[in-house]
Every structure is written in C-alpha cells, then in structure tokens.
Amino acid sequence: METDLEVYDTVRADLPHATLYGTVWQVEDDRILIRGTGGERLQWVERWRVILY
C-alpha cells in the first residue's frame, strides 16, 4: 500500500474488472480519487489497490 501519494501523482490501480491508469486528484485516509488517462471520469479507489507508477 502506497503511503506517500500526493495530488497529481501518476498511479495504477488494479481493480477486479480492469486496471486503471491515471492521476491522483484527491487523497483520503483509506481511498484515492483517480482521474483516468485521456480525461476519463473520476473514480474512487481503495488505497491498498493503488501503486505509484
């Protein structure tokens, strides 16, 4: 689990249905808001699924 994530970091999130690549938009205690590459929608992801890329 990444503990030093900051806004605008580039990350990868391994989700059950896909792998999401994007930029961190918001960081909370147990989840991260990611904007997918290409301007895709924003998605909340559990922090333990996120890897600094």
PDB file of C-alpha atoms in Angstrom, residues 3 9 11 14-15 18 21 25 27-32 34-37 39 41 45:
ATOM      1  CA  THR A   3       1.569   5.802   1.900  1.00  0.00           C
ATOM      2  CA  ASP A   9       0.982  11.652  -8.867  1.00  0.00           C
ATOM      3  CA  VAL A  11      -0.745   5.823 -10.440  1.00  0.00           C
ATOM      4  CA  ASP A  14      -5.604  -2.942 -10.013  1.00  0.00           C
ATOM      5  CA  LEU A  15      -9.388  -3.280  -9.929  1.00  0.00           C
ATOM      6  CA  ALA A  18      -9.759  -3.774 -15.066  1.00  0.00           C
ATOM      7  CA  TYR A  21      -4.056   4.231 -15.029  1.00  0.00           C
ATOM      8  CA  TRP A  25      -6.976  14.133  -7.717  1.00  0.00           C
ATOM      9  CA  VAL A  27      -6.206  11.666  -1.160  1.00  0.00           C
ATOM     10  CA  GLU A  28      -8.174  10.499   1.882  1.00  0.00           C
ATOM     11  CA  ASP A  29      -7.267   8.101   4.686  1.00  0.00           C
ATOM     12  CA  ASP A  30      -8.449   4.897   3.021  1.00  0.00           C
ATOM     13  CA  ARG A  31      -9.196   5.879  -0.581  1.00  0.00           C
ATOM     14  CA  ILE A  32      -7.843   7.821  -3.546  1.00  0.00           C
ATOM     15  CA  ILE A  34      -8.207   8.976  -9.627  1.00  0.00           C
ATOM     16  CA  ARG A  35      -8.819  10.612 -12.992  1.00  0.00           C
ATOM     17  CA  GLY A  36      -8.166   8.098 -15.751  1.00  0.00           C
ATOM     18  CA  THR A  37      -5.839   8.814 -18.646  1.00  0.00           C
ATOM     19  CA  GLY A  39      -9.782  12.571 -19.292  1.00  0.00           C
ATOM     20  CA  ARG A  41     -14.311  10.039 -15.366  1.00  0.00           C
ATOM     21  CA  VAL A  45     -10.306   3.535  -5.394  1.00  0.00           C
TER      22      VAL A  45
END
